[in-house]
PDB file of C-alpha atoms and ligand atoms in Angstrom:
ATOM      1  CA  MET A   1      11.325   3.773  -3.897  1.00 88.00           C
ATOM      2  CA  ILE A   2       7.717   2.286  -4.110  1.00 97.00           C
ATOM      3  CA  LYS A   3       7.066   0.838  -7.500  1.00 97.00           C
ATOM      4  CA  LYS A   4       3.859  -1.108  -6.899  1.00 98.00           C
ATOM      5  CA  ALA A   5       0.253   0.299  -6.383  1.00 98.00           C
ATOM      6  CA  VAL A   6      -3.003  -1.334  -5.650  1.00 98.00           C
ATOM      7  CA  ILE A   7      -6.274   0.080  -7.012  1.00 98.00           C
ATOM      8  CA  PRO A   8      -9.501  -1.386  -5.378  1.00 98.00           C
ATOM      9  CA  ALA A   9     -12.296  -1.269  -7.724  1.00 98.00           C
ATOM     10  CA  ALA A  10     -14.555  -4.015  -6.752  1.00 97.00           C
ATOM     11  CA  GLY A  11     -17.210  -2.167  -4.731  1.00 96.00           C
ATOM     12  CA  TYR A  12     -20.879  -1.975  -5.561  1.00 95.00           C
ATOM     13  CA  GLY A  13     -21.087   1.845  -5.905  1.00 95.00           C
ATOM     14  CA  THR A  14     -24.362   1.957  -4.118  1.00 94.00           C
ATOM     15  CA  ARG A  15     -24.357   5.789  -3.754  1.00 94.00           C
ATOM     16  CA  SER A  16     -24.438   5.951  -7.538  1.00 96.00           C
ATOM     17  CA  LEU A  17     -27.195   3.611  -8.260  1.00 96.00           C
ATOM     18  CA  PRO A  18     -28.975   2.886 -10.586  1.00 97.00           C
ATOM     19  CA  ILE A  19     -26.216   3.466 -13.151  1.00 96.00           C
ATOM     20  CA  THR A  20     -23.811   1.434 -11.306  1.00 96.00           C
ATOM     21  CA  LYS A  21     -25.950  -1.687 -11.848  1.00 95.00           C
ATOM     22  CA  VAL A  22     -24.217  -1.786 -15.282  1.00 94.00           C
ATOM     23  CA  ILE A  23     -21.505   0.869 -15.402  1.00 96.00           C
ATOM     24  CA  PRO A  24     -18.802   0.631 -12.711  1.00 97.00           C
ATOM     25  CA  LYS A  25     -18.247   3.895 -10.915  1.00 97.00           C
ATOM     26  CA  GLU A  26     -14.589   3.653 -11.760  1.00 97.00           C
ATOM     27  CA  MET A  27     -15.504   3.814 -15.417  1.00 98.00           C
ATOM     28  CA  PHE A  28     -17.653   7.025 -15.098  1.00 98.00           C
ATOM     29  CA  PRO A  29     -16.603   9.390 -18.000  1.00 98.00           C
ATOM     30  CA  ILE A  30     -14.706  12.493 -17.159  1.00 98.00           C
ATOM     31  CA  CYS A  31     -14.055  14.616 -20.341  1.00 96.00           C
ATOM     32  CA  GLY A  32     -13.868  11.439 -22.481  1.00 94.00           C
ATOM     33  CA  LYS A  33     -11.674   9.323 -20.207  1.00 97.00           C
ATOM     34  CA  PRO A  34     -12.930   6.952 -17.431  1.00 98.00           C
ATOM     35  CA  ALA A  35     -12.126   7.988 -13.778  1.00 98.00           C
ATOM     36  CA  ILE A  36      -9.817   5.047 -13.274  1.00 98.00           C
ATOM     37  CA  HIS A  37      -7.614   6.338 -16.314  1.00 98.00           C
ATOM     38  CA  TYR A  38      -6.818   9.570 -14.303  1.00 98.00           C
ATOM     39  CA  VAL A  39      -5.834   7.450 -11.247  1.00 98.00           C
ATOM     40  CA  VAL A  40      -3.550   5.223 -13.243  1.00 98.00           C
ATOM     41  CA  GLU A  41      -2.008   8.387 -14.881  1.00 98.00           C
ATOM     42  CA  GLU A  42      -1.393   9.787 -11.273  1.00 98.00           C
ATOM     43  CA  ALA A  43       0.297   6.535 -10.242  1.00 98.00           C
ATOM     44  CA  VAL A  44       2.525   6.608 -13.239  1.00 98.00           C
ATOM     45  CA  ALA A  45       3.381  10.322 -12.720  1.00 97.00           C
ATOM     46  CA  SER A  46       4.358   9.410  -9.144  1.00 97.00           C
ATOM     47  CA  GLY A  47       6.814   6.715 -10.308  1.00 97.00           C
ATOM     48  CA  ILE A  48       4.748   3.596 -10.004  1.00 98.00           C
ATOM     49  CA  GLU A  49       5.716   0.802 -12.408  1.00 97.00           C
ATOM     50  CA  GLU A  50       3.297  -2.059 -11.717  1.00 98.00           C
ATOM     51  CA  ILE A  51      -0.363  -1.874 -10.757  1.00 98.00           C
ATOM     52  CA  LEU A  52      -2.812  -4.380  -9.310  1.00 98.00           C
ATOM     53  CA  ILE A  53      -6.466  -3.497  -9.865  1.00 98.00           C
ATOM     54  CA  VAL A  54      -8.920  -5.345  -7.728  1.00 98.00           C
ATOM     55  CA  ILE A  55     -12.090  -6.092  -9.705  1.00 98.00           C
ATOM     56  CA  SER A  56     -15.173  -8.344  -9.490  1.00 96.00           C
ATOM     57  CA  ARG A  57     -17.385 -10.299 -11.731  1.00 92.00           C
ATOM     58  CA  THR A  58     -19.151  -7.181 -12.932  1.00 91.00           C
ATOM     59  CA  LYS A  59     -16.035  -5.022 -13.523  1.00 95.00           C
ATOM     60  CA  ASN A  60     -14.540  -6.685 -16.717  1.00 94.00           C
ATOM     61  CA  LEU A  61     -15.093  -3.381 -18.415  1.00 96.00           C
ATOM     62  CA  ILE A  62     -12.079  -2.124 -16.606  1.00 97.00           C
ATOM     63  CA  MET A  63      -9.741  -4.832 -17.998  1.00 97.00           C
ATOM     64  CA  ASP A  64     -11.222  -4.330 -21.530  1.00 96.00           C
ATOM     65  CA  TYR A  65     -10.434  -0.597 -21.284  1.00 96.00           C
ATOM     66  CA  PHE A  66      -6.717  -1.135 -20.378  1.00 97.00           C
ATOM     67  CA  ASP A  67      -6.257  -3.733 -22.990  1.00 94.00           C
ATOM     68  CA  HIS A  68      -4.879  -2.861 -26.560  1.00 88.00           C
ATOM     69  CA  SER A  69      -7.637  -2.357 -29.088  1.00 89.00           C
ATOM     70  CA  LEU A  70      -5.875  -3.858 -32.043  1.00 91.00           C
ATOM     71  CA  GLU A  71      -8.955  -4.070 -34.402  1.00 93.00           C
ATOM     72  CA  LEU A  72      -9.778  -0.427 -33.643  1.00 95.00           C
ATOM     73  CA  GLU A  73      -6.226   0.741 -34.291  1.00 94.00           C
ATOM     74  CA  ALA A  74      -6.126  -1.320 -37.569  1.00 95.00           C
ATOM     75  CA  PHE A  75      -9.517   0.281 -38.491  1.00 96.00           C
ATOM     76  CA  LEU A  76      -8.316   3.858 -37.865  1.00 96.00           C
ATOM     77  CA  GLU A  77      -5.253   3.265 -40.061  1.00 95.00           C
ATOM     78  CA  ARG A  78      -7.393   1.704 -42.843  1.00 96.00           C
ATOM     79  CA  VAL A  79      -9.741   4.668 -42.959  1.00 97.00           C
ATOM     80  CA  ASN A  80      -7.081   7.274 -42.604  1.00 96.00           C
ATOM     81  CA  LYS A  81      -7.975   8.452 -39.224  1.00 96.00           C
ATOM     82  CA  THR A  82      -4.547   7.935 -37.762  1.00 96.00           C
ATOM     83  CA  HIS A  83      -4.756  11.297 -35.858  1.00 96.00           C
ATOM     84  CA  LEU A  84      -7.304   9.482 -33.591  1.00 96.00           C
ATOM     85  CA  LEU A  85      -4.786   6.655 -32.710  1.00 95.00           C
ATOM     86  CA  LYS A  86      -3.497   8.715 -29.656  1.00 93.00           C
ATOM     87  CA  LYS A  87      -6.924   8.630 -28.295  1.00 92.00           C
ATOM     88  CA  THR A  88      -6.823   4.779 -28.005  1.00 93.00           C
ATOM     89  CA  LYS A  89      -3.607   4.796 -25.929  1.00 91.00           C
ATOM     90  CA  VAL A  90      -3.604   3.876 -22.327  1.00 92.00           C
ATOM     91  CA  PRO A  91      -0.927   4.723 -19.761  1.00 93.00           C
ATOM     92  CA  ASN A  92       2.346   2.632 -20.355  1.00 91.00           C
ATOM     93  CA  VAL A  93       2.375   0.637 -17.102  1.00 96.00           C
ATOM     94  CA  HIS A  94       2.083  -3.078 -16.357  1.00 97.00           C
ATOM     95  CA  ILE A  95      -1.386  -3.789 -14.954  1.00 98.00           C
ATOM     96  CA  GLN A  96      -2.588  -7.080 -13.514  1.00 98.00           C
ATOM     97  CA  TYR A  97      -5.926  -7.958 -11.964  1.00 98.00           C
ATOM     98  CA  VAL A  98      -7.297  -9.946  -9.001  1.00 98.00           C
ATOM     99  CA  ARG A  99     -10.951 -10.644  -8.252  1.00 97.00           C
ATOM    100  CA  GLN A 100     -12.646 -10.045  -4.976  1.00 97.00           C
ATOM    101  CA  SER A 101     -15.428 -12.633  -4.769  1.00 93.00           C
ATOM    102  CA  HIS A 102     -17.830 -10.116  -3.233  1.00 90.00           C
ATOM    103  CA  ALA A 103     -17.491  -6.692  -1.804  1.00 92.00           C
ATOM    104  CA  LYS A 104     -16.380  -7.557   1.808  1.00 92.00           C
ATOM    105  CA  GLY A 105     -14.979  -4.050   2.325  1.00 94.00           C
ATOM    106  CA  LEU A 106     -12.000  -1.956   1.330  1.00 95.00           C
ATOM    107  CA  GLY A 107      -9.815  -3.755   3.841  1.00 95.00           C
ATOM    108  CA  ASP A 108     -10.610  -7.157   2.281  1.00 96.00           C
ATOM    109  CA  ALA A 109      -9.971  -5.817  -1.194  1.00 97.00           C
ATOM    110  CA  ILE A 110      -6.468  -4.643  -0.125  1.00 97.00           C
ATOM    111  CA  SER A 111      -5.624  -7.897   1.719  1.00 97.00           C
ATOM    112  CA  LEU A 112      -5.828  -9.632  -1.782  1.00 97.00           C
ATOM    113  CA  ALA A 113      -2.761  -7.696  -2.945  1.00 98.00           C
ATOM    114  CA  LYS A 114      -0.370  -9.596  -0.528  1.00 97.00           C
ATOM    115  CA  PRO A 115       0.942 -11.990  -3.231  1.00 98.00           C
ATOM    116  CA  PHE A 116       1.479  -9.001  -5.492  1.00 98.00           C
ATOM    117  CA  THR A 117       3.451  -6.694  -3.160  1.00 98.00           C
ATOM    118  CA  GLY A 118       5.043  -9.260  -0.935  1.00 96.00           C
ATOM    119  CA  ASP A 119       7.084  -7.579   1.788  1.00 95.00           C
ATOM    120  CA  GLU A 120       7.597  -4.328  -0.005  1.00 96.00           C
ATOM    121  CA  ALA A 121       5.825  -1.083   1.004  1.00 98.00           C
ATOM    122  CA  PHE A 122       3.171  -0.156  -1.626  1.00 98.00           C
ATOM    123  CA  ALA A 123       0.811   2.488  -2.608  1.00 98.00           C
ATOM    124  CA  VAL A 124      -3.034   2.375  -2.554  1.00 98.00           C
ATOM    125  CA  LEU A 125      -5.101   4.655  -4.786  1.00 98.00           C
ATOM    126  CA  LEU A 126      -8.914   4.783  -4.574  1.00 98.00           C
ATOM    127  CA  PRO A 127     -10.233   5.269  -8.105  1.00 98.00           C
ATOM    128  CA  ASP A 128     -13.381   7.228  -7.040  1.00 96.00           C
ATOM    129  CA  ASP A 129     -11.264  10.051  -5.569  1.00 97.00           C
ATOM    130  CA  ILE A 130      -9.769  12.142  -8.357  1.00 98.00           C
ATOM    131  CA  PHE A 131      -7.081  14.804  -7.596  1.00 98.00           C
ATOM    132  CA  LEU A 132      -6.308  17.808  -9.846  1.00 97.00           C
ATOM    133  CA  GLY A 133      -2.955  19.522  -9.521  1.00 95.00           C
ATOM    134  CA  THR A 134       0.131  18.020  -8.006  1.00 95.00           C
ATOM    135  CA  PRO A 135      -0.259  14.192  -7.929  1.00 96.00           C
ATOM    136  CA  ALA A 136      -1.335  13.409  -4.340  1.00 97.00           C
ATOM    137  CA  LEU A 137       0.609  10.142  -4.349  1.00 98.00           C
ATOM    138  CA  SER A 138       3.802  11.860  -5.324  1.00 98.00           C
ATOM    139  CA  GLU A 139       3.493  13.948  -2.178  1.00 98.00           C
ATOM    140  CA  LEU A 140       3.104  10.846  -0.087  1.00 98.00           C
ATOM    141  CA  MET A 141       6.194   9.334  -1.838  1.00 98.00           C
ATOM    142  CA  GLU A 142       8.299  12.201  -0.722  1.00 97.00           C
ATOM    143  CA  VAL A 143       7.296  11.602   2.925  1.00 97.00           C
ATOM    144  CA  HIS A 144       7.806   7.889   2.694  1.00 97.00           C
ATOM    145  CA  GLU A 145      11.283   8.390   1.077  1.00 96.00           C
ATOM    146  CA  LYS A 146      12.214  10.521   4.220  1.00 96.00           C
ATOM    147  CA  HIS A 147      10.530   8.473   7.011  1.00 95.00           C
ATOM    148  CA  HIS A 148      10.105   4.917   5.580  1.00 95.00           C
ATOM    149  CA  SER A 149       6.771   4.881   7.349  1.00 96.00           C
ATOM    150  CA  ASN A 150       2.984   4.430   6.455  1.00 98.00           C
ATOM    151  CA  VAL A 151       1.671   7.632   4.970  1.00 98.00           C
ATOM    152  CA  ILE A 152      -1.932   8.756   4.352  1.00 98.00           C
ATOM    153  CA  ALA A 153      -3.249  11.763   2.388  1.00 98.00           C
ATOM    154  CA  VAL A 154      -5.729  13.923   4.355  1.00 98.00           C
ATOM    155  CA  LYS A 155      -7.705  17.104   3.394  1.00 97.00           C
ATOM    156  CA  GLU A 156      -9.157  19.699   5.768  1.00 96.00           C
ATOM    157  CA  VAL A 157     -12.984  19.224   5.684  1.00 95.00           C
ATOM    158  CA  ALA A 158     -15.772  21.344   6.864  1.00 95.00           C
ATOM    159  CA  ALA A 159     -17.169  20.199  10.239  1.00 94.00           C
ATOM    160  CA  GLU A 160     -20.455  19.049   8.953  1.00 94.00           C
ATOM    161  CA  HIS A 161     -18.818  16.786   6.429  1.00 94.00           C
ATOM    162  CA  LEU A 162     -16.525  14.898   8.824  1.00 96.00           C
ATOM    163  CA  LYS A 163     -19.053  12.241   9.548  1.00 95.00           C
ATOM    164  CA  ASP A 164     -18.562  10.932   5.911  1.00 93.00           C
ATOM    165  CA  TYR A 165     -14.817  10.204   6.341  1.00 94.00           C
ATOM    166  CA  GLY A 166     -12.197   8.548   8.276  1.00 95.00           C
ATOM    167  CA  VAL A 167     -10.756  11.439  10.547  1.00 97.00           C
ATOM    168  CA  ILE A 168      -7.289  11.436  12.054  1.00 97.00           C
ATOM    169  CA  LYS A 169      -5.875  12.691  15.412  1.00 97.00           C
ATOM    170  CA  GLY A 170      -2.415  13.834  14.847  1.00 96.00           C
ATOM    171  CA  ARG A 171       0.489  16.053  16.036  1.00 96.00           C
ATOM    172  CA  LEU A 172       1.981  18.479  13.501  1.00 95.00           C
ATOM    173  CA  THR A 173       5.700  17.815  13.172  1.00 94.00           C
ATOM    174  CA  VAL A 174       8.510  20.107  12.108  1.00 87.00           C
ATOM    175  CA  ASP A 175       8.341  18.534   8.666  1.00 86.00           C
ATOM    176  CA  GLY A 176       4.757  19.849   8.175  1.00 88.00           C
ATOM    177  CA  VAL A 177       3.343  16.354   8.387  1.00 96.00           C
ATOM    178  CA  TYR A 178       1.149  14.907  11.028  1.00 97.00           C
ATOM    179  CA  ASP A 179       2.181  11.996  13.325  1.00 97.00           C
ATOM    180  CA  ILE A 180      -1.107  10.159  13.701  1.00 97.00           C
ATOM    181  CA  SER A 181      -2.140   8.898  17.146  1.00 97.00           C
ATOM    182  CA  ASP A 182      -5.674   7.819  16.356  1.00 96.00           C
ATOM    183  CA  ILE A 183      -8.125   7.382  13.409  1.00 96.00           C
ATOM    184  CA  VAL A 184     -11.909   7.164  13.582  1.00 94.00           C
ATOM    185  CA  GLU A 185     -14.134   5.977  10.808  1.00 91.00           C
ATOM    186  CA  LYS A 186     -17.076   8.280  10.012  1.00 92.00           C
ATOM    187  CA  PRO A 187     -17.399   9.962  13.511  1.00 93.00           C
ATOM    188  CA  VAL A 188     -20.976  10.817  14.238  1.00 93.00           C
ATOM    189  CA  SER A 189     -19.878  13.317  17.047  1.00 93.00           C
ATOM    190  CA  ASN A 190     -16.689  14.743  18.392  1.00 93.00           C
ATOM    191  CA  PRO A 191     -14.393  14.187  15.461  1.00 95.00           C
ATOM    192  CA  PRO A 192     -10.702  14.184  16.575  1.00 96.00           C
ATOM    193  CA  SER A 193      -9.771  16.912  14.035  1.00 97.00           C
ATOM    194  CA  ASN A 194     -10.759  18.444  10.759  1.00 97.00           C
ATOM    195  CA  LEU A 195      -8.397  16.218   8.781  1.00 98.00           C
ATOM    196  CA  ALA A 196     -10.277  13.738   6.755  1.00 97.00           C
ATOM    197  CA  VAL A 197      -8.585  10.657   5.064  1.00 97.00           C
ATOM    198  CA  THR A 198      -8.748  10.746   1.328  1.00 96.00           C
ATOM    199  CA  GLY A 199      -8.022   7.911  -1.183  1.00 96.00           C
ATOM    200  CA  ARG A 200      -4.255   7.824  -1.296  1.00 98.00           C
ATOM    201  CA  TYR A 201      -2.117   5.740   1.012  1.00 98.00           C
ATOM    202  CA  ILE A 202       1.325   4.185   1.384  1.00 98.00           C
ATOM    203  CA  PHE A 203       1.541   1.079   3.582  1.00 98.00           C
ATOM    204  CA  THR A 204       4.300  -1.196   4.833  1.00 97.00           C
ATOM    205  CA  SER A 205       3.511  -4.838   4.637  1.00 96.00           C
ATOM    206  CA  SER A 206       2.440  -4.717   8.355  1.00 95.00           C
ATOM    207  CA  ILE A 207      -0.992  -3.717   7.300  1.00 97.00           C
ATOM    208  CA  TYR A 208      -1.684  -7.275   5.893  1.00 96.00           C
ATOM    209  CA  ARG A 209      -1.186  -8.794   9.396  1.00 94.00           C
ATOM    210  CA  LYS A 210      -3.612  -6.318  10.802  1.00 94.00           C
ATOM    211  CA  LEU A 211      -6.088  -6.862   8.062  1.00 94.00           C
ATOM    212  CA  ASN A 212      -5.930 -10.628   8.530  1.00 92.00           C
ATOM    213  CA  ASP A 213      -6.666 -10.288  12.184  1.00 91.00           C
ATOM    214  CA  LEU A 214      -9.858  -8.106  11.692  1.00 89.00           C
ATOM    215  CA  HIS A 215     -13.426  -9.067  12.186  1.00 84.00           C
ATOM    216  CA  PRO A 216     -15.996  -7.210  10.145  1.00 82.00           C
ATOM    217  CA  GLY A 217     -16.534  -3.666  11.409  1.00 77.00           C
ATOM    218  CA  THR A 218     -18.921  -0.738  10.552  1.00 74.00           C
ATOM    219  CA  GLY A 219     -21.449  -1.994   7.911  1.00 78.00           C
ATOM    220  CA  GLY A 220     -20.258  -5.572   8.314  1.00 83.00           C
ATOM    221  CA  GLU A 221     -17.248  -4.773   6.132  1.00 85.00           C
ATOM    222  CA  ILE A 222     -13.491  -5.347   6.723  1.00 86.00           C
ATOM    223  CA  GLN A 223     -12.616  -1.700   7.306  1.00 88.00           C
ATOM    224  CA  LEU A 224      -9.237  -0.447   6.276  1.00 94.00           C
ATOM    225  CA  THR A 225      -9.501   2.228   8.991  1.00 93.00           C
ATOM    226  CA  ASP A 226      -9.506  -0.471  11.673  1.00 92.00           C
ATOM    227  CA  ALA A 227      -6.276  -1.957  10.322  1.00 94.00           C
ATOM    228  CA  ILE A 228      -4.727   1.463  10.306  1.00 96.00           C
ATOM    229  CA  ARG A 229      -5.701   2.020  13.932  1.00 95.00           C
ATOM    230  CA  ASP A 230      -4.047  -1.397  14.771  1.00 94.00           C
ATOM    231  CA  VAL A 231      -0.880  -0.426  12.928  1.00 94.00           C
ATOM    232  CA  LEU A 232      -0.589   2.607  14.978  1.00 95.00           C
ATOM    233  CA  GLY A 233       0.176   0.571  18.083  1.00 89.00           C
ATOM    234  CA  SER A 234       3.536  -0.743  16.486  1.00 92.00           C
ATOM    235  CA  GLU A 235       4.484   1.625  13.616  1.00 94.00           C
ATOM    236  CA  LYS A 236       4.621   5.254  12.658  1.00 95.00           C
ATOM    237  CA  CYS A 237       1.887   6.442  10.396  1.00 97.00           C
ATOM    238  CA  LEU A 238       2.146   9.942   9.041  1.00 98.00           C
ATOM    239  CA  ALA A 239      -0.449  12.164   7.325  1.00 98.00           C
ATOM    240  CA  ARG A 240       0.180  14.746   4.678  1.00 98.00           C
ATOM    241  CA  ILE A 241      -2.326  17.369   3.597  1.00 97.00           C
ATOM    242  CA  SER A 242      -2.611  17.049  -0.214  1.00 97.00           C
ATOM    243  CA  SER A 243      -2.133  20.249  -2.139  1.00 96.00           C
ATOM    244  CA  GLY A 244      -4.276  19.262  -5.066  1.00 96.00           C
ATOM    245  CA  GLU A 245      -8.051  19.612  -5.322  1.00 96.00           C
ATOM    246  CA  ARG A 246      -9.949  16.405  -4.519  1.00 97.00           C
ATOM    247  CA  PHE A 247     -13.271  15.256  -5.935  1.00 97.00           C
ATOM    248  CA  ASP A 248     -15.296  12.229  -4.801  1.00 96.00           C
ATOM    249  CA  ILE A 249     -17.067  11.073  -7.876  1.00 97.00           C
ATOM    250  CA  GLY A 250     -19.486   9.080  -5.846  1.00 96.00           C
ATOM    251  CA  LYS A 251     -21.097  12.412  -4.987  1.00 95.00           C
ATOM    252  CA  GLU A 252     -22.915  13.862  -8.015  1.00 96.00           C
ATOM    253  CA  GLU A 253     -22.117  17.565  -7.215  1.00 96.00           C
ATOM    254  CA  GLU A 254     -18.384  16.767  -6.940  1.00 96.00           C
ATOM    255  CA  TYR A 255     -18.415  14.686 -10.095  1.00 97.00           C
ATOM    256  CA  ILE A 256     -20.067  17.704 -12.130  1.00 97.00           C
ATOM    257  CA  LYS A 257     -17.653  20.079 -10.480  1.00 98.00           C
ATOM    258  CA  LEU A 258     -14.692  17.949 -11.549  1.00 98.00           C
ATOM    259  CA  ILE A 259     -15.813  17.961 -15.078  1.00 97.00           C
ATOM    260  CA  GLN A 260     -16.362  21.701 -14.994  1.00 97.00           C
ATOM    261  CA  SER A 261     -12.833  22.301 -13.469  1.00 96.00           C
ATOM    262  CA  ILE A 262     -11.149  20.244 -16.191  1.00 96.00           C
ATOM    263  CA  ASN A 263     -13.005  22.013 -18.976  1.00 95.00           C
ATOM    264  CA  GLN A 264     -12.168  25.458 -17.479  1.00 92.00           C
ATOM    265  CA  ALA A 265      -8.436  24.567 -17.071  1.00 83.00           C
TER     266      ALA A 265
HETATM  267  P1  UTP B 301     -16.244   3.139  -1.672  1.00 83.79           P
HETATM  268  O1  UTP B 301     -16.905   2.725  -0.400  1.00 83.79           O
HETATM  269  O2  UTP B 301     -16.001   4.541  -1.874  1.00 83.79           O
HETATM  270  O3  UTP B 301     -17.011   2.564  -2.899  1.00 83.79           O
HETATM  271  O4  UTP B 301     -14.915   2.412  -1.755  1.00 83.79           O
HETATM  272  P2  UTP B 301     -18.150   1.641  -3.066  1.00 83.79           P
HETATM  273  O5  UTP B 301     -18.428   0.741  -1.891  1.00 83.79           O
HETATM  274  O6  UTP B 301     -18.116   1.029  -4.472  1.00 83.79           O
HETATM  275  O7  UTP B 301     -19.261   2.665  -3.306  1.00 83.79           O
HETATM  276  P3  UTP B 301     -20.578   3.237  -2.314  1.00 83.79           P
HETATM  277  O8  UTP B 301     -19.929   3.761  -1.066  1.00 83.79           O
HETATM  278  O9  UTP B 301     -21.379   1.999  -2.096  1.00 83.79           O
HETATM  279  O10 UTP B 301     -21.304   4.197  -3.192  1.00 83.79           O
HETATM  280  C1  UTP B 301     -13.759   3.021  -2.191  1.00 83.79           C
HETATM  281  C2  UTP B 301     -13.098   2.019  -3.354  1.00 83.79           C
HETATM  282  O11 UTP B 301     -12.866   0.810  -2.890  1.00 83.79           O
HETATM  283  C3  UTP B 301     -13.412  -0.248  -3.723  1.00 83.79           C
HETATM  284  C4  UTP B 301     -14.475   0.554  -4.473  1.00 83.79           C
HETATM  285  O12 UTP B 301     -14.674  -0.092  -5.747  1.00 83.79           O
HETATM  286  C5  UTP B 301     -13.979   1.940  -4.624  1.00 83.79           C
HETATM  287  O13 UTP B 301     -13.289   2.159  -5.826  1.00 83.79           O
HETATM  288  N1  UTP B 301     -13.985  -1.341  -2.902  1.00 83.79           N
HETATM  289  C6  UTP B 301     -14.789  -1.189  -1.862  1.00 83.79           C
HETATM  290  C7  UTP B 301     -13.541  -2.619  -3.174  1.00 83.79           C
HETATM  291  O14 UTP B 301     -12.744  -2.817  -4.156  1.00 83.79           O
HETATM  292  N2  UTP B 301     -14.034  -3.699  -2.489  1.00 83.79           N
HETATM  293  C8  UTP B 301     -14.884  -3.505  -1.524  1.00 83.79           C
HETATM  294  O15 UTP B 301     -15.286  -4.458  -0.812  1.00 83.79           O
HETATM  295  C9  UTP B 301     -15.305  -2.146  -1.111  1.00 83.79           C
END
């Protein structure tokens, strides 16, 4: 059983400037709660017991949010507003933090988790991808429990949008999961399929060796996709299509649609 998860939250959020100069994308409000709260809830609902959040100098708001607000709780009791106490609660899970000195890429952020996960397999959840419906991570857990392999969440995406994603090439197996044979980051032409990688993963510790060997790739960043491609040479990596609806809050139209969907539910 996978008990540890890593949430990388140290990126600059350039697509969402200027607000991300001061408000981390991971703290964007969604019906009163920050985006990362939903992702921590998904991790807990999937059986995760310990979380490492990768932050940076400008992301201390995330640590503050998950801390206990003792003065606020005392205030609410003093002024007889105890009915609001439940709104100050955060998910009951052990959270620790590590700082990425600067945003050298998602792969670099994940490599910082090695002392936390050791040799165990672990989950990764990107906090700017929010899933509604069945927790996407729990679906990956089911696959990992059966195959003990790396597992990636994918979604079918319209052809014109594939250039914004990592895209897998894979063979559909009898279990209804894809056995990945290749993965391409943001293909400008000839995407290998219509299956785009979304922000949920389970990795064995082999990913760290591959990340350590990498040189900066697309955009000068240490790309997670490059490490996954290297893993394919020696280990199985499966993909499962998530059943839930997925929203990338770095895209304003999806952020607005997410809020509307929650309000309508
Ligand atoms: P994204 O690429 O979606 O986020 O990374 P970003 O880089 O912050 O945003 P844009 O693309 O410039 O608008 C996915 C997740 O990985 C984290 C981000 O914080 C985000 O939650 N990340 C990315 C890191 O922790 N470190 C990095 O070096 C890069």
